[in-house]
Amino acid sequence: MSPLTTLSAEQPSCQVEYDAHNQWLRATWRGFINPQHALQSIVSSLGVLSNPVVTLFLNDNSQVLNPWFDSLTWLRYAWDSTHTTPPACVAHVMQPGGDANVSDLDTNWTRNSGTELQLFESVEEAEDWLRGCHSGCDC
């Protein structure tokens, strides 16, 4: 994995891509993400999200600069917008210092849809867990 790039607040982005090697979808959030940018990211990612059923999802907030940003809310709206089945396993990498706000995460949609959600402090831990989902975890 390449080292994290230092980004300024002027460079917000959300890159959504399918990782064919690992067979999961990955959203990587960078910079200062405001609600308007998150909504624009949903619209620009609908094509990727509505492709074949995705059973594993890596949601990486490790490069978010906001004091707090809940991209799980973005995921809920994204899957609702595509009318596709939510992934069986979601690995959510918290933004640095975000662990103090775990109770603020919007996790109702994962429970209601039968999605297994795990929170991680590092991308590597999240990737390891998702690889375990391929090997038959309860996801």
mmCIF file with all atom_site columns, N, CA and C in Angstrom, residues 44-71:
data_model
loop_
_atom_site.group_PDB
_atom_site.id
_atom_site.type_symbol
_atom_site.label_atom_id
_atom_site.label_alt_id
_atom_site.label_comp_id
_atom_site.label_asym_id
_atom_site.label_entity_id
_atom_site.label_seq_id
_atom_site.pdbx_PDB_ins_code
_atom_site.Cartn_x
_atom_site.Cartn_y
_atom_site.Cartn_z
_atom_site.occupancy
_atom_site.B_iso_or_equiv
_atom_site.pdbx_formal_charge
_atom_site.auth_seq_id
_atom_site.auth_comp_id
_atom_site.auth_asym_id
_atom_site.auth_atom_id
_atom_site.pdbx_PDB_model_num
ATOM 1  N N  . SER A 1 44 ? -21.881 11.262 -8.588  1.00 0.00 ? 44 SER A N  1
ATOM 2  C CA . SER A 1 44 ? -20.823 10.853 -9.509  1.00 0.00 ? 44 SER A CA 1
ATOM 3  C C  . SER A 1 44 ? -20.445 9.378  -9.360  1.00 0.00 ? 44 SER A C  1
ATOM 4  N N  . SER A 1 45 ? -20.844 8.732  -8.260  1.00 0.00 ? 45 SER A N  1
ATOM 5  C CA . SER A 1 45 ? -20.467 7.343  -8.014  1.00 0.00 ? 45 SER A CA 1
ATOM 6  C C  . SER A 1 45 ? -21.587 6.351  -8.286  1.00 0.00 ? 45 SER A C  1
ATOM 7  N N  . LEU A 1 46 ? -22.761 6.813  -8.654  1.00 0.00 ? 46 LEU A N  1
ATOM 8  C CA . LEU A 1 46 ? -23.895 5.904  -8.810  1.00 0.00 ? 46 LEU A CA 1
ATOM 9  C C  . LEU A 1 46 ? -23.634 4.813  -9.828  1.00 0.00 ? 46 LEU A C  1
ATOM 10 N N  . GLY A 1 47 ? -22.931 5.122  -10.902 1.00 0.00 ? 47 GLY A N  1
ATOM 11 C CA . GLY A 1 47 ? -22.635 4.109  -11.908 1.00 0.00 ? 47 GLY A CA 1
ATOM 12 C C  . GLY A 1 47 ? -21.803 2.971  -11.354 1.00 0.00 ? 47 GLY A C  1
ATOM 13 N N  . VAL A 1 48 ? -20.794 3.296  -10.574 1.00 0.00 ? 48 VAL A N  1
ATOM 14 C CA . VAL A 1 48 ? -19.935 2.265  -9.977  1.00 0.00 ? 48 VAL A CA 1
ATOM 15 C C  . VAL A 1 48 ? -20.726 1.453  -8.963  1.00 0.00 ? 48 VAL A C  1
ATOM 16 N N  . LEU A 1 49 ? -21.531 2.136  -8.158  1.00 0.00 ? 49 LEU A N  1
ATOM 17 C CA . LEU A 1 49 ? -22.263 1.458  -7.099  1.00 0.00 ? 49 LEU A CA 1
ATOM 18 C C  . LEU A 1 49 ? -23.373 0.563  -7.627  1.00 0.00 ? 49 LEU A C  1
ATOM 19 N N  . SER A 1 50 ? -23.909 0.875  -8.805  1.00 0.00 ? 50 SER A N  1
ATOM 20 C CA . SER A 1 50 ? -25.024 0.084  -9.320  1.00 0.00 ? 50 SER A CA 1
ATOM 21 C C  . SER A 1 50 ? -24.568 -1.059 -10.224 1.00 0.00 ? 50 SER A C  1
ATOM 22 N N  . ASN A 1 51 ? -23.270 -1.261 -10.361 1.00 0.00 ? 51 ASN A N  1
ATOM 23 C CA . ASN A 1 51 ? -22.746 -2.395 -11.119 1.00 0.00 ? 51 ASN A CA 1
ATOM 24 C C  . ASN A 1 51 ? -23.067 -3.684 -10.382 1.00 0.00 ? 51 ASN A C  1
ATOM 25 N N  . PRO A 1 52 ? -22.536 -4.819 -10.819 1.00 0.00 ? 52 PRO A N  1
ATOM 26 C CA . PRO A 1 52 ? -22.897 -6.095 -10.190 1.00 0.00 ? 52 PRO A CA 1
ATOM 27 C C  . PRO A 1 52 ? -22.858 -6.027 -8.666  1.00 0.00 ? 52 PRO A C  1
ATOM 28 N N  . VAL A 1 53 ? -23.614 -6.895 -8.071  1.00 0.00 ? 53 VAL A N  1
ATOM 29 C CA . VAL A 1 53 ? -23.755 -6.903 -6.617  1.00 0.00 ? 53 VAL A CA 1
ATOM 30 C C  . VAL A 1 53 ? -22.388 -6.932 -5.946  1.00 0.00 ? 53 VAL A C  1
ATOM 31 N N  . VAL A 1 54 ? -22.184 -5.991 -5.049  1.00 0.00 ? 54 VAL A N  1
ATOM 32 C CA . VAL A 1 54 ? -20.939 -5.886 -4.299  1.00 0.00 ? 54 VAL A CA 1
ATOM 33 C C  . VAL A 1 54 ? -21.202 -6.442 -2.906  1.00 0.00 ? 54 VAL A C  1
ATOM 34 N N  . THR A 1 55 ? -20.446 -7.450 -2.505  1.00 0.00 ? 55 THR A N  1
ATOM 35 C CA . THR A 1 55 ? -20.668 -8.041 -1.190  1.00 0.00 ? 55 THR A CA 1
ATOM 36 C C  . THR A 1 55 ? -19.710 -7.518 -0.129  1.00 0.00 ? 55 THR A C  1
ATOM 37 N N  . LEU A 1 56 ? -18.619 -6.868 -0.562  1.00 0.00 ? 56 LEU A N  1
ATOM 38 C CA . LEU A 1 56 ? -17.630 -6.347 0.373   1.00 0.00 ? 56 LEU A CA 1
ATOM 39 C C  . LEU A 1 56 ? -17.350 -4.887 0.045   1.00 0.00 ? 56 LEU A C  1
ATOM 40 N N  . PHE A 1 57 ? -17.230 -4.060 1.078   1.00 0.00 ? 57 PHE A N  1
ATOM 41 C CA . PHE A 1 57 ? -17.016 -2.631 0.865   1.00 0.00 ? 57 PHE A CA 1
ATOM 42 C C  . PHE A 1 57 ? -16.019 -2.103 1.881   1.00 0.00 ? 57 PHE A C  1
ATOM 43 N N  . LEU A 1 58 ? -15.016 -1.374 1.402   1.00 0.00 ? 58 LEU A N  1
ATOM 44 C CA . LEU A 1 58 ? -14.035 -0.714 2.253   1.00 0.00 ? 58 LEU A CA 1
ATOM 45 C C  . LEU A 1 58 ? -14.279 0.785  2.171   1.00 0.00 ? 58 LEU A C  1
ATOM 46 N N  . ASN A 1 59 ? -14.649 1.383  3.279   1.00 0.00 ? 59 ASN A N  1
ATOM 47 C CA . ASN A 1 59 ? -14.944 2.810  3.358   1.00 0.00 ? 59 ASN A CA 1
ATOM 48 C C  . ASN A 1 59 ? -13.826 3.473  4.159   1.00 0.00 ? 59 ASN A C  1
ATOM 49 N N  . ASP A 1 60 ? -12.933 4.175  3.465   1.00 0.00 ? 60 ASP A N  1
ATOM 50 C CA . ASP A 1 60 ? -11.703 4.693  4.066   1.00 0.00 ? 60 ASP A CA 1
ATOM 51 C C  . ASP A 1 60 ? -11.801 6.193  4.346   1.00 0.00 ? 60 ASP A C  1
ATOM 52 N N  . ASN A 1 61 ? -11.891 6.541  5.632   1.00 0.00 ? 61 ASN A N  1
ATOM 53 C CA . ASN A 1 61 ? -11.915 7.940  6.073   1.00 0.00 ? 61 ASN A CA 1
ATOM 54 C C  . ASN A 1 61 ? -10.577 8.370  6.676   1.00 0.00 ? 61 ASN A C  1
ATOM 55 N N  . SER A 1 62 ? -9.528  7.596  6.470   1.00 0.00 ? 62 SER A N  1
ATOM 56 C CA . SER A 1 62 ? -8.256  7.866  7.151   1.00 0.00 ? 62 SER A CA 1
ATOM 57 C C  . SER A 1 62 ? -7.586  9.162  6.708   1.00 0.00 ? 62 SER A C  1
ATOM 58 N N  . GLN A 1 63 ? -8.040  9.737  5.586   1.00 0.00 ? 63 GLN A N  1
ATOM 59 C CA . GLN A 1 63 ? -7.425  10.967 5.089   1.00 0.00 ? 63 GLN A CA 1
ATOM 60 C C  . GLN A 1 63 ? -8.379  12.162 5.142   1.00 0.00 ? 63 GLN A C  1
ATOM 61 N N  . VAL A 1 64 ? -9.466  12.019 5.908   1.00 0.00 ? 64 VAL A N  1
ATOM 62 C CA . VAL A 1 64 ? -10.425 13.111 6.057   1.00 0.00 ? 64 VAL A CA 1
ATOM 63 C C  . VAL A 1 64 ? -9.874  14.114 7.058   1.00 0.00 ? 64 VAL A C  1
ATOM 64 N N  . LEU A 1 65 ? -9.983  15.412 6.726   1.00 0.00 ? 65 LEU A N  1
ATOM 65 C CA . LEU A 1 65 ? -9.446  16.461 7.576   1.00 0.00 ? 65 LEU A CA 1
ATOM 66 C C  . LEU A 1 65 ? -10.492 17.100 8.489   1.00 0.00 ? 65 LEU A C  1
ATOM 67 N N  . ASN A 1 66 ? -11.772 16.836 8.264   1.00 0.00 ? 66 ASN A N  1
ATOM 68 C CA . ASN A 1 66 ? -12.842 17.405 9.094   1.00 0.00 ? 66 ASN A CA 1
ATOM 69 C C  . ASN A 1 66 ? -12.684 16.960 10.535  1.00 0.00 ? 66 ASN A C  1
ATOM 70 N N  . PRO A 1 67 ? -13.190 17.770 11.460  1.00 0.00 ? 67 PRO A N  1
ATOM 71 C CA . PRO A 1 67 ? -13.254 17.289 12.837  1.00 0.00 ? 67 PRO A CA 1
ATOM 72 C C  . PRO A 1 67 ? -14.127 16.045 12.949  1.00 0.00 ? 67 PRO A C  1
ATOM 73 N N  . TRP A 1 68 ? -15.211 15.966 12.160  1.00 0.00 ? 68 TRP A N  1
ATOM 74 C CA . TRP A 1 68 ? -16.057 14.778 12.155  1.00 0.00 ? 68 TRP A CA 1
ATOM 75 C C  . TRP A 1 68 ? -16.789 14.700 10.836  1.00 0.00 ? 68 TRP A C  1
ATOM 76 N N  . PHE A 1 69 ? -16.809 13.519 10.222  1.00 0.00 ? 69 PHE A N  1
ATOM 77 C CA . PHE A 1 69 ? -17.514 13.297 8.971   1.00 0.00 ? 69 PHE A CA 1
ATOM 78 C C  . PHE A 1 69 ? -17.988 11.858 8.953   1.00 0.00 ? 69 PHE A C  1
ATOM 79 N N  . ASP A 1 70 ? -19.298 11.639 8.875   1.00 0.00 ? 70 ASP A N  1
ATOM 80 C CA . ASP A 1 70 ? -19.866 10.294 8.882   1.00 0.00 ? 70 ASP A CA 1
ATOM 81 C C  . ASP A 1 70 ? -20.191 9.864  7.466   1.00 0.00 ? 70 ASP A C  1
ATOM 82 N N  . SER A 1 71 ? -19.244 9.222  6.788   1.00 0.00 ? 71 SER A N  1
ATOM 83 C CA . SER A 1 71 ? -19.482 8.794  5.414   1.00 0.00 ? 71 SER A CA 1
ATOM 84 C C  . SER A 1 71 ? -20.396 7.579  5.343   1.00 0.00 ? 71 SER A C  1
#
